[in-house]
Amino acid sequence: MTLDIRDAPNLTAVIEGPGSDNSILQIDEVVYINGTAQSFGASPTSLSGNLSFGMRELNGGGTFVELFNQSVNGAFTISHVLDVNTTFVKAGNVELELIFYPDNLDATDSLNTSGTEWFLQGLLFFDLLANSQQRGQDVGIIVQVSDHLGGQLDLNLTGNFTFDFDGSTVNDNY
């Protein structure tokens, strides 16, 4: 019998959002990823390689959207902004993926991110469209709302909204 025993990677990490509830990640805010990439065993050593961070809609299936792929060596501390222009994941419940690809080993290790209810908080953009009106006259406006992906469909917009003009509330009947 011949045994081929090789080093294996061991990734440990913590992923945290910017607020008091670390499971809520926010568009245009920092996500913090701290951890180590080491060999597995009684005497672990630091490993160099690439760390890939991905995200997808919960229960959406499909592939993860890679948000970054960064070189690490042993202990790492990463602060990554979920940029509105590069985070192509719909707001809501999400799944996370963190995978370490060692430079010199033919194996990978991934962080188990299940068990935490991760949530991506998006951005809403309000565009107000109105024709020119005489001063002092009521005006009708159209409000168009889009999310950080540019979508205008399937947006849950329940809630209370107020419109302010020059610091004064002009209408809150919505």
Short mmCIF file of N, CA and C in Angstrom, two decimals:
data_model
loop_
_atom_site.label_atom_id
_atom_site.label_comp_id
_atom_site.label_asym_id
_atom_site.label_seq_id
_atom_site.Cartn_x
_atom_site.Cartn_y
_atom_site.Cartn_z
N MET A 1 0.84 -1.16 0.00
CA MET A 1 0.00 0.00 0.00
C MET A 1 0.90 1.24 0.00
N THR A 2 0.57 2.18 -0.87
CA THR A 2 1.31 3.43 -0.96
C THR A 2 0.37 4.57 -0.61
N LEU A 3 0.79 5.41 0.30
CA LEU A 3 0.01 6.58 0.69
C LEU A 3 0.70 7.83 0.17
N ASP A 4 -0.09 8.71 -0.40
CA ASP A 4 0.41 9.99 -0.89
C ASP A 4 -0.17 11.07 0.02
N ILE A 5 0.61 11.50 0.99
CA ILE A 5 0.14 12.47 1.98
C ILE A 5 0.73 13.83 1.64
N ARG A 6 -0.16 14.80 1.44
CA ARG A 6 0.27 16.15 1.06
C ARG A 6 -0.38 17.16 1.99
N ASP A 7 0.17 18.36 1.95
CA ASP A 7 -0.44 19.46 2.70
C ASP A 7 -1.80 19.79 2.09
N ALA A 8 -2.68 20.26 2.92
CA ALA A 8 -3.99 20.74 2.48
C ALA A 8 -4.20 22.13 3.05
N PRO A 9 -4.91 22.99 2.33
CA PRO A 9 -5.16 24.34 2.84
C PRO A 9 -6.25 24.33 3.91
N ASN A 10 -6.13 25.28 4.83
CA ASN A 10 -7.12 25.45 5.88
C ASN A 10 -7.45 26.94 5.98
N LEU A 11 -8.63 27.31 5.49
CA LEU A 11 -9.07 28.70 5.50
C LEU A 11 -9.98 28.93 6.71
N THR A 12 -9.64 29.92 7.50
CA THR A 12 -10.52 30.38 8.57
C THR A 12 -10.75 31.87 8.35
N ALA A 13 -11.98 32.33 8.51
CA ALA A 13 -12.26 33.74 8.26
C ALA A 13 -13.57 34.15 8.91
N VAL A 14 -13.70 35.46 9.09
CA VAL A 14 -14.93 36.07 9.59
C VAL A 14 -15.31 37.15 8.59
N ILE A 15 -16.59 37.15 8.19
CA ILE A 15 -17.11 38.15 7.26
C ILE A 15 -18.09 39.01 8.04
N GLU A 16 -17.93 40.34 7.95
CA GLU A 16 -18.79 41.25 8.70
C GLU A 16 -19.18 42.46 7.87
N GLY A 17 -20.45 42.84 7.99
CA GLY A 17 -20.93 44.06 7.37
C GLY A 17 -20.55 45.27 8.21
N PRO A 18 -20.91 46.48 7.75
CA PRO A 18 -20.45 47.70 8.41
C PRO A 18 -21.21 48.11 9.66
N GLY A 19 -22.40 47.58 9.88
CA GLY A 19 -23.21 48.04 11.00
C GLY A 19 -23.17 47.13 12.20
N SER A 20 -24.09 47.37 13.13
CA SER A 20 -24.14 46.57 14.35
C SER A 20 -24.61 45.15 14.08
N ASP A 21 -25.41 44.95 13.01
CA ASP A 21 -25.81 43.61 12.59
C ASP A 21 -24.85 43.19 11.48
N ASN A 22 -23.84 42.40 11.83
CA ASN A 22 -22.78 42.05 10.89
C ASN A 22 -23.24 41.22 9.71
N SER A 23 -24.46 40.70 9.75
CA SER A 23 -24.95 39.88 8.64
C SER A 23 -25.60 40.72 7.55
N ILE A 24 -25.72 42.02 7.76
CA ILE A 24 -26.29 42.92 6.75
C ILE A 24 -25.14 43.61 6.02
N LEU A 25 -25.03 43.32 4.73
CA LEU A 25 -24.04 43.96 3.87
C LEU A 25 -24.75 45.05 3.09
N GLN A 26 -24.05 46.16 2.82
CA GLN A 26 -24.69 47.30 2.19
C GLN A 26 -23.93 47.75 0.95
N ILE A 27 -24.70 48.07 -0.10
CA ILE A 27 -24.10 48.62 -1.31
C ILE A 27 -23.42 49.95 -0.97
N ASP A 28 -22.25 50.16 -1.53
CA ASP A 28 -21.40 51.35 -1.32
C ASP A 28 -20.87 51.47 0.11
N GLU A 29 -20.87 50.36 0.85
CA GLU A 29 -20.27 50.32 2.18
C GLU A 29 -19.23 49.19 2.22
N VAL A 30 -18.44 49.19 3.27
CA VAL A 30 -17.33 48.23 3.40
C VAL A 30 -17.83 46.91 3.97
N VAL A 31 -17.29 45.80 3.43
CA VAL A 31 -17.44 44.49 4.05
C VAL A 31 -16.04 44.12 4.54
N TYR A 32 -15.98 43.59 5.76
CA TYR A 32 -14.70 43.25 6.38
C TYR A 32 -14.52 41.74 6.36
N ILE A 33 -13.36 41.30 5.89
CA ILE A 33 -13.04 39.87 5.86
C ILE A 33 -11.67 39.70 6.51
N ASN A 34 -11.65 39.03 7.65
CA ASN A 34 -10.41 38.81 8.39
C ASN A 34 -10.22 37.32 8.61
N GLY A 35 -8.98 36.84 8.46
CA GLY A 35 -8.76 35.42 8.69
C GLY A 35 -7.34 34.99 8.41
N THR A 36 -7.19 33.67 8.22
CA THR A 36 -5.87 33.09 7.93
C THR A 36 -6.00 32.03 6.85
N ALA A 37 -4.93 31.88 6.09
CA ALA A 37 -4.78 30.81 5.11
C ALA A 37 -3.52 30.05 5.50
N GLN A 38 -3.71 28.84 6.00
CA GLN A 38 -2.59 28.04 6.49
C GLN A 38 -2.70 26.61 5.98
N SER A 39 -1.61 25.88 6.18
CA SER A 39 -1.66 24.45 5.90
C SER A 39 -2.39 23.77 7.05
N PHE A 40 -3.03 22.67 6.75
CA PHE A 40 -3.78 21.92 7.76
C PHE A 40 -2.84 20.95 8.46
N GLY A 41 -2.95 20.81 9.76
CA GLY A 41 -2.13 19.82 10.45
C GLY A 41 -1.67 20.30 11.81
N ALA A 42 -0.81 19.49 12.42
CA ALA A 42 -0.32 19.76 13.78
C ALA A 42 0.56 21.00 13.83
N SER A 43 1.32 21.27 12.76
CA SER A 43 2.21 22.44 12.71
C SER A 43 1.87 23.27 11.47
N PRO A 44 0.78 24.03 11.52
CA PRO A 44 0.37 24.79 10.33
C PRO A 44 1.38 25.87 9.96
N THR A 45 1.52 26.09 8.66
CA THR A 45 2.36 27.17 8.14
C THR A 45 1.51 28.06 7.25
N SER A 46 1.90 29.31 7.14
CA SER A 46 1.18 30.26 6.30
C SER A 46 1.26 29.83 4.84
N LEU A 47 0.16 30.03 4.13
CA LEU A 47 0.12 29.72 2.70
C LEU A 47 -0.19 30.98 1.92
N SER A 48 0.44 31.09 0.75
CA SER A 48 0.13 32.20 -0.15
C SER A 48 -0.80 31.68 -1.23
N GLY A 49 -1.61 32.58 -1.75
CA GLY A 49 -2.54 32.22 -2.81
C GLY A 49 -3.55 33.33 -3.03
N ASN A 50 -4.65 32.98 -3.68
CA ASN A 50 -5.70 33.95 -3.97
C ASN A 50 -6.95 33.63 -3.18
N LEU A 51 -7.60 34.68 -2.71
CA LEU A 51 -8.85 34.57 -1.97
C LEU A 51 -9.95 35.18 -2.83
N SER A 52 -10.97 34.38 -3.12
CA SER A 52 -12.09 34.82 -3.96
C SER A 52 -13.33 34.98 -3.10
N PHE A 53 -13.99 36.14 -3.22
CA PHE A 53 -15.22 36.43 -2.48
C PHE A 53 -16.35 36.60 -3.47
N GLY A 54 -17.42 35.80 -3.31
CA GLY A 54 -18.55 35.85 -4.22
C GLY A 54 -19.87 35.93 -3.49
N MET A 55 -20.91 36.30 -4.25
CA MET A 55 -22.25 36.46 -3.69
C MET A 55 -23.27 36.11 -4.75
N ARG A 56 -24.42 35.58 -4.32
CA ARG A 56 -25.56 35.36 -5.21
C ARG A 56 -26.85 35.43 -4.39
N GLU A 57 -27.98 35.56 -5.11
CA GLU A 57 -29.28 35.55 -4.44
C GLU A 57 -29.49 34.23 -3.72
N LEU A 58 -30.08 34.28 -2.55
CA LEU A 58 -30.39 33.07 -1.80
C LEU A 58 -31.41 32.25 -2.58
N ASN A 59 -31.17 30.97 -2.70
CA ASN A 59 -32.04 30.04 -3.42
C ASN A 59 -32.22 30.41 -4.89
N GLY A 60 -31.33 31.26 -5.41
CA GLY A 60 -31.43 31.65 -6.81
C GLY A 60 -30.71 30.70 -7.73
N GLY A 61 -29.87 29.84 -7.17
CA GLY A 61 -29.09 28.94 -8.01
C GLY A 61 -28.10 29.73 -8.84
N GLY A 62 -27.53 29.10 -9.81
CA GLY A 62 -26.59 29.77 -10.68
C GLY A 62 -25.25 29.98 -10.02
N THR A 63 -24.39 30.68 -10.73
CA THR A 63 -23.03 30.89 -10.24
C THR A 63 -22.98 32.12 -9.33
N PHE A 64 -21.95 32.13 -8.50
CA PHE A 64 -21.72 33.28 -7.64
C PHE A 64 -21.09 34.40 -8.46
N VAL A 65 -21.46 35.64 -8.16
CA VAL A 65 -20.83 36.81 -8.76
C VAL A 65 -19.56 37.07 -7.95
N GLU A 66 -18.39 36.99 -8.61
CA GLU A 66 -17.14 37.24 -7.89
C GLU A 66 -16.99 38.74 -7.67
N LEU A 67 -16.86 39.13 -6.40
CA LEU A 67 -16.74 40.54 -6.05
C LEU A 67 -15.29 40.97 -5.93
N PHE A 68 -14.41 40.05 -5.56
CA PHE A 68 -12.97 40.31 -5.64
C PHE A 68 -12.22 39.00 -5.63
N ASN A 69 -10.99 39.06 -6.13
CA ASN A 69 -10.03 37.96 -6.08
C ASN A 69 -8.71 38.60 -5.71
N GLN A 70 -8.24 38.34 -4.51
CA GLN A 70 -7.10 39.08 -3.96
C GLN A 70 -6.03 38.13 -3.46
N SER A 71 -4.77 38.52 -3.65
CA SER A 71 -3.65 37.73 -3.13
C SER A 71 -3.56 37.88 -1.62
N VAL A 72 -3.33 36.75 -0.94
CA VAL A 72 -3.14 36.76 0.51
C VAL A 72 -1.97 35.84 0.84
N ASN A 73 -1.42 36.01 2.04
CA ASN A 73 -0.34 35.16 2.50
C ASN A 73 -0.46 35.03 4.02
N GLY A 74 -0.99 33.90 4.48
CA GLY A 74 -1.17 33.71 5.92
C GLY A 74 -2.32 34.52 6.44
N ALA A 75 -2.07 35.33 7.48
CA ALA A 75 -3.12 36.17 8.06
C ALA A 75 -3.47 37.31 7.10
N PHE A 76 -4.75 37.62 7.02
CA PHE A 76 -5.19 38.71 6.14
C PHE A 76 -6.30 39.51 6.79
N THR A 77 -6.33 40.79 6.43
CA THR A 77 -7.39 41.71 6.83
C THR A 77 -7.78 42.48 5.58
N ILE A 78 -9.01 42.27 5.13
CA ILE A 78 -9.47 42.88 3.89
C ILE A 78 -10.69 43.75 4.18
N SER A 79 -10.65 44.97 3.66
CA SER A 79 -11.81 45.87 3.68
C SER A 79 -12.18 46.12 2.22
N HIS A 80 -13.35 45.66 1.83
CA HIS A 80 -13.76 45.77 0.43
C HIS A 80 -15.08 46.52 0.33
N VAL A 81 -15.12 47.55 -0.50
CA VAL A 81 -16.35 48.31 -0.71
C VAL A 81 -17.21 47.59 -1.75
N LEU A 82 -18.47 47.36 -1.41
CA LEU A 82 -19.42 46.76 -2.35
C LEU A 82 -19.92 47.87 -3.27
N ASP A 83 -19.12 48.19 -4.27
CA ASP A 83 -19.37 49.32 -5.16
C ASP A 83 -20.66 49.14 -5.94
N VAL A 84 -21.44 50.21 -6.03
CA VAL A 84 -22.72 50.17 -6.74
C VAL A 84 -22.54 49.78 -8.20
N ASN A 85 -21.38 50.09 -8.79
CA ASN A 85 -21.14 49.81 -10.21
C ASN A 85 -20.61 48.42 -10.49
N THR A 86 -20.23 47.66 -9.45
CA THR A 86 -19.65 46.34 -9.69
C THR A 86 -20.30 45.22 -8.87
N THR A 87 -21.27 45.55 -8.04
CA THR A 87 -21.95 44.53 -7.23
C THR A 87 -23.27 44.20 -7.91
N PHE A 88 -23.22 43.24 -8.82
CA PHE A 88 -24.37 42.90 -9.66
C PHE A 88 -25.21 41.80 -9.04
N VAL A 89 -25.65 42.03 -7.81
CA VAL A 89 -26.48 41.08 -7.08
C VAL A 89 -27.69 41.84 -6.58
N LYS A 90 -28.87 41.25 -6.75
CA LYS A 90 -30.11 41.88 -6.32
C LYS A 90 -30.16 41.98 -4.80
N ALA A 91 -30.68 43.08 -4.30
CA ALA A 91 -30.82 43.27 -2.85
C ALA A 91 -31.77 42.22 -2.28
N GLY A 92 -31.51 41.84 -1.04
CA GLY A 92 -32.34 40.85 -0.37
C GLY A 92 -31.47 39.79 0.27
N ASN A 93 -32.05 38.63 0.55
CA ASN A 93 -31.30 37.53 1.14
C ASN A 93 -30.30 36.98 0.14
N VAL A 94 -29.06 36.78 0.58
CA VAL A 94 -27.99 36.34 -0.31
C VAL A 94 -27.20 35.20 0.32
N GLU A 95 -26.45 34.52 -0.54
CA GLU A 95 -25.47 33.51 -0.11
C GLU A 95 -24.09 34.07 -0.40
N LEU A 96 -23.13 33.76 0.46
CA LEU A 96 -21.75 34.20 0.28
C LEU A 96 -20.85 33.01 0.03
N GLU A 97 -19.75 33.28 -0.66
CA GLU A 97 -18.75 32.26 -0.97
C GLU A 97 -17.36 32.86 -0.77
N LEU A 98 -16.53 32.18 -0.01
CA LEU A 98 -15.15 32.60 0.20
C LEU A 98 -14.27 31.38 -0.02
N ILE A 99 -13.44 31.44 -1.07
CA ILE A 99 -12.61 30.29 -1.45
C ILE A 99 -11.15 30.71 -1.50
N PHE A 100 -10.28 29.87 -0.94
CA PHE A 100 -8.83 30.09 -0.98
C PHE A 100 -8.21 29.12 -1.99
N TYR A 101 -7.44 29.69 -2.92
CA TYR A 101 -6.72 28.93 -3.94
C TYR A 101 -5.22 29.05 -3.67
N PRO A 102 -4.60 28.05 -3.03
CA PRO A 102 -3.17 28.14 -2.72
C PRO A 102 -2.32 28.16 -3.99
N ASP A 103 -1.18 28.85 -3.90
CA ASP A 103 -0.26 28.92 -5.04
C ASP A 103 0.40 27.58 -5.33
N ASN A 104 0.73 26.81 -4.30
CA ASN A 104 1.57 25.62 -4.49
C ASN A 104 0.91 24.31 -4.09
N LEU A 105 -0.40 24.28 -3.96
CA LEU A 105 -1.09 23.04 -3.62
C LEU A 105 -2.19 22.78 -4.64
N ASP A 106 -2.48 21.52 -4.88
CA ASP A 106 -3.53 21.15 -5.84
C ASP A 106 -4.86 20.95 -5.13
N ALA A 107 -5.20 21.83 -4.22
CA ALA A 107 -6.45 21.73 -3.48
C ALA A 107 -6.90 23.15 -3.11
N THR A 108 -8.16 23.29 -2.78
CA THR A 108 -8.71 24.57 -2.32
C THR A 108 -9.41 24.35 -0.99
N ASP A 109 -9.75 25.44 -0.33
CA ASP A 109 -10.57 25.35 0.87
C ASP A 109 -11.56 26.50 0.82
N SER A 110 -12.76 26.25 1.30
CA SER A 110 -13.78 27.30 1.31
C SER A 110 -14.35 27.45 2.71
N LEU A 111 -14.80 28.65 2.99
CA LEU A 111 -15.40 28.96 4.28
C LEU A 111 -16.87 28.56 4.24
N ASN A 112 -17.33 27.88 5.26
CA ASN A 112 -18.74 27.53 5.37
C ASN A 112 -19.49 28.77 5.86
N THR A 113 -20.26 29.40 4.97
CA THR A 113 -20.99 30.62 5.33
C THR A 113 -22.47 30.34 5.60
N SER A 114 -22.86 29.06 5.54
CA SER A 114 -24.26 28.74 5.83
C SER A 114 -24.50 28.87 7.33
N GLY A 115 -25.76 28.98 7.70
CA GLY A 115 -26.09 29.14 9.11
C GLY A 115 -26.29 30.60 9.49
N THR A 116 -25.76 31.51 8.69
CA THR A 116 -25.97 32.94 8.90
C THR A 116 -26.93 33.42 7.83
N GLU A 117 -27.93 34.19 8.22
CA GLU A 117 -28.87 34.76 7.25
C GLU A 117 -28.29 36.07 6.73
N TRP A 118 -27.55 35.98 5.63
CA TRP A 118 -26.91 37.14 5.03
C TRP A 118 -27.96 37.95 4.27
N PHE A 119 -27.81 39.28 4.30
CA PHE A 119 -28.76 40.17 3.63
C PHE A 119 -27.98 41.29 2.96
N LEU A 120 -28.30 41.55 1.68
CA LEU A 120 -27.69 42.66 0.96
C LEU A 120 -28.69 43.80 0.90
N GLN A 121 -28.30 44.93 1.47
CA GLN A 121 -29.14 46.12 1.47
C GLN A 121 -28.72 46.98 0.28
N GLY A 122 -29.66 47.21 -0.64
CA GLY A 122 -29.35 47.94 -1.86
C GLY A 122 -29.61 49.43 -1.72
N LEU A 123 -29.58 50.10 -2.85
CA LEU A 123 -29.88 51.53 -2.92
C LEU A 123 -31.07 51.73 -3.84
N LEU A 124 -31.90 52.71 -3.52
CA LEU A 124 -32.99 53.12 -4.40
C LEU A 124 -32.70 54.53 -4.89
N PHE A 125 -32.97 54.74 -6.17
CA PHE A 125 -32.78 56.05 -6.78
C PHE A 125 -34.14 56.58 -7.21
N PHE A 126 -34.49 57.79 -6.79
CA PHE A 126 -35.76 58.41 -7.10
C PHE A 126 -35.53 59.51 -8.13
N ASP A 127 -36.22 59.43 -9.26
CA ASP A 127 -36.19 60.48 -10.27
C ASP A 127 -37.57 61.12 -10.31
N LEU A 128 -37.62 62.43 -10.15
CA LEU A 128 -38.87 63.17 -10.19
C LEU A 128 -38.98 63.86 -11.54
N LEU A 129 -40.08 63.59 -12.24
CA LEU A 129 -40.30 64.17 -13.56
C LEU A 129 -41.51 65.09 -13.49
N ALA A 130 -41.34 66.34 -13.92
CA ALA A 130 -42.45 67.30 -13.90
C ALA A 130 -42.25 68.30 -15.03
N ASN A 131 -43.36 68.77 -15.57
CA ASN A 131 -43.31 69.83 -16.58
C ASN A 131 -43.21 71.18 -15.87
N SER A 132 -42.79 72.17 -16.61
CA SER A 132 -42.72 73.53 -16.06
C SER A 132 -44.11 73.99 -15.64
N GLN A 133 -44.19 74.68 -14.52
CA GLN A 133 -45.46 75.19 -13.99
C GLN A 133 -45.25 76.62 -13.53
N GLN A 134 -46.36 77.36 -13.47
CA GLN A 134 -46.29 78.71 -12.94
C GLN A 134 -46.09 78.64 -11.43
N ARG A 135 -45.34 79.61 -10.92
CA ARG A 135 -45.10 79.67 -9.48
C ARG A 135 -46.43 79.79 -8.74
N GLY A 136 -46.52 79.02 -7.63
CA GLY A 136 -47.72 79.07 -6.80
C GLY A 136 -48.81 78.12 -7.23
N GLN A 137 -48.63 77.43 -8.35
CA GLN A 137 -49.63 76.49 -8.83
C GLN A 137 -49.23 75.06 -8.47
N ASP A 138 -50.24 74.21 -8.25
CA ASP A 138 -49.96 72.80 -8.00
C ASP A 138 -49.32 72.18 -9.23
N VAL A 139 -48.50 71.20 -9.00
CA VAL A 139 -47.83 70.52 -10.11
C VAL A 139 -47.99 69.02 -9.92
N GLY A 140 -48.20 68.33 -11.00
CA GLY A 140 -48.22 66.87 -10.96
C GLY A 140 -46.84 66.34 -11.32
N ILE A 141 -46.39 65.37 -10.58
CA ILE A 141 -45.07 64.81 -10.85
C ILE A 141 -45.17 63.30 -11.03
N ILE A 142 -44.23 62.77 -11.75
CA ILE A 142 -44.08 61.33 -11.89
C ILE A 142 -42.82 60.95 -11.14
N VAL A 143 -42.93 59.94 -10.29
CA VAL A 143 -41.78 59.46 -9.52
C VAL A 143 -41.37 58.11 -10.10
N GLN A 144 -40.15 58.05 -10.61
CA GLN A 144 -39.61 56.79 -11.11
C GLN A 144 -38.55 56.30 -10.12
N VAL A 145 -38.66 55.04 -9.74
CA VAL A 145 -37.74 54.47 -8.76
C VAL A 145 -36.98 53.32 -9.42
N SER A 146 -35.68 53.30 -9.21
CA SER A 146 -34.86 52.18 -9.71
C SER A 146 -33.91 51.75 -8.59
N ASP A 147 -33.48 50.49 -8.68
CA ASP A 147 -32.54 49.98 -7.67
C ASP A 147 -31.11 50.13 -8.17
N HIS A 148 -30.15 49.65 -7.39
CA HIS A 148 -28.74 49.82 -7.74
C HIS A 148 -28.35 49.06 -9.01
N LEU A 149 -29.21 48.15 -9.47
CA LEU A 149 -28.95 47.43 -10.73
C LEU A 149 -29.60 48.13 -11.92
N GLY A 150 -30.35 49.21 -11.66
CA GLY A 150 -31.04 49.93 -12.72
C GLY A 150 -32.43 49.39 -12.99
N GLY A 151 -32.85 48.37 -12.25
CA GLY A 151 -34.17 47.77 -12.47
C GLY A 151 -35.29 48.58 -11.87
N GLN A 152 -36.44 48.58 -12.56
CA GLN A 152 -37.61 49.29 -12.06
C GLN A 152 -38.76 48.33 -11.77
N LEU A 153 -38.55 47.05 -12.01
CA LEU A 153 -39.59 46.05 -11.79
C LEU A 153 -39.32 45.27 -10.52
N ASP A 154 -40.36 44.68 -9.97
CA ASP A 154 -40.25 43.83 -8.78
C ASP A 154 -39.64 44.55 -7.58
N LEU A 155 -39.90 45.84 -7.45
CA LEU A 155 -39.42 46.57 -6.28
C LEU A 155 -40.53 46.64 -5.25
N ASN A 156 -40.26 46.22 -4.04
CA ASN A 156 -41.22 46.32 -2.95
C ASN A 156 -41.04 47.69 -2.31
N LEU A 157 -41.96 48.60 -2.60
CA LEU A 157 -41.81 49.98 -2.15
C LEU A 157 -42.86 50.35 -1.11
N THR A 158 -43.18 49.43 -0.24
CA THR A 158 -44.11 49.76 0.83
C THR A 158 -43.37 50.59 1.88
N GLY A 159 -44.07 51.52 2.48
CA GLY A 159 -43.46 52.36 3.50
C GLY A 159 -44.02 53.75 3.45
N ASN A 160 -43.47 54.63 4.22
CA ASN A 160 -43.89 56.03 4.27
C ASN A 160 -42.82 56.88 3.62
N PHE A 161 -43.25 57.76 2.71
CA PHE A 161 -42.33 58.63 2.00
C PHE A 161 -42.78 60.06 2.18
N THR A 162 -41.83 60.96 2.29
CA THR A 162 -42.13 62.39 2.32
C THR A 162 -41.30 63.08 1.26
N PHE A 163 -41.84 64.16 0.72
CA PHE A 163 -41.10 64.97 -0.23
C PHE A 163 -40.79 66.31 0.41
N ASP A 164 -39.51 66.67 0.37
CA ASP A 164 -39.07 67.94 0.92
C ASP A 164 -38.55 68.81 -0.21
N PHE A 165 -38.80 70.11 -0.11
CA PHE A 165 -38.27 71.07 -1.06
C PHE A 165 -37.70 72.23 -0.27
N ASP A 166 -36.44 72.52 -0.50
CA ASP A 166 -35.74 73.58 0.24
C ASP A 166 -35.89 73.41 1.75
N GLY A 167 -35.84 72.17 2.22
CA GLY A 167 -35.88 71.90 3.65
C GLY A 167 -37.26 71.85 4.27
N SER A 168 -38.31 72.06 3.48
CA SER A 168 -39.68 72.02 4.01
C SER A 168 -40.45 70.88 3.36
N THR A 169 -41.24 70.17 4.17
CA THR A 169 -42.06 69.09 3.63
C THR A 169 -43.17 69.69 2.79
N VAL A 170 -43.30 69.20 1.54
CA VAL A 170 -44.32 69.73 0.64
C VAL A 170 -45.49 68.78 0.48
N ASN A 171 -45.28 67.49 0.72
CA ASN A 171 -46.39 66.54 0.61
C ASN A 171 -45.97 65.24 1.26
N ASP A 172 -46.82 64.73 2.14
CA ASP A 172 -46.52 63.44 2.76
C ASP A 172 -47.73 62.51 2.67
N ASN A 173 -48.52 62.66 1.63
CA ASN A 173 -49.72 61.84 1.46
C ASN A 173 -49.46 60.63 0.58
N TYR A 174 -48.39 59.90 0.83
CA TYR A 174 -48.06 58.74 0.00
C TYR A 174 -48.03 57.51 0.83
#
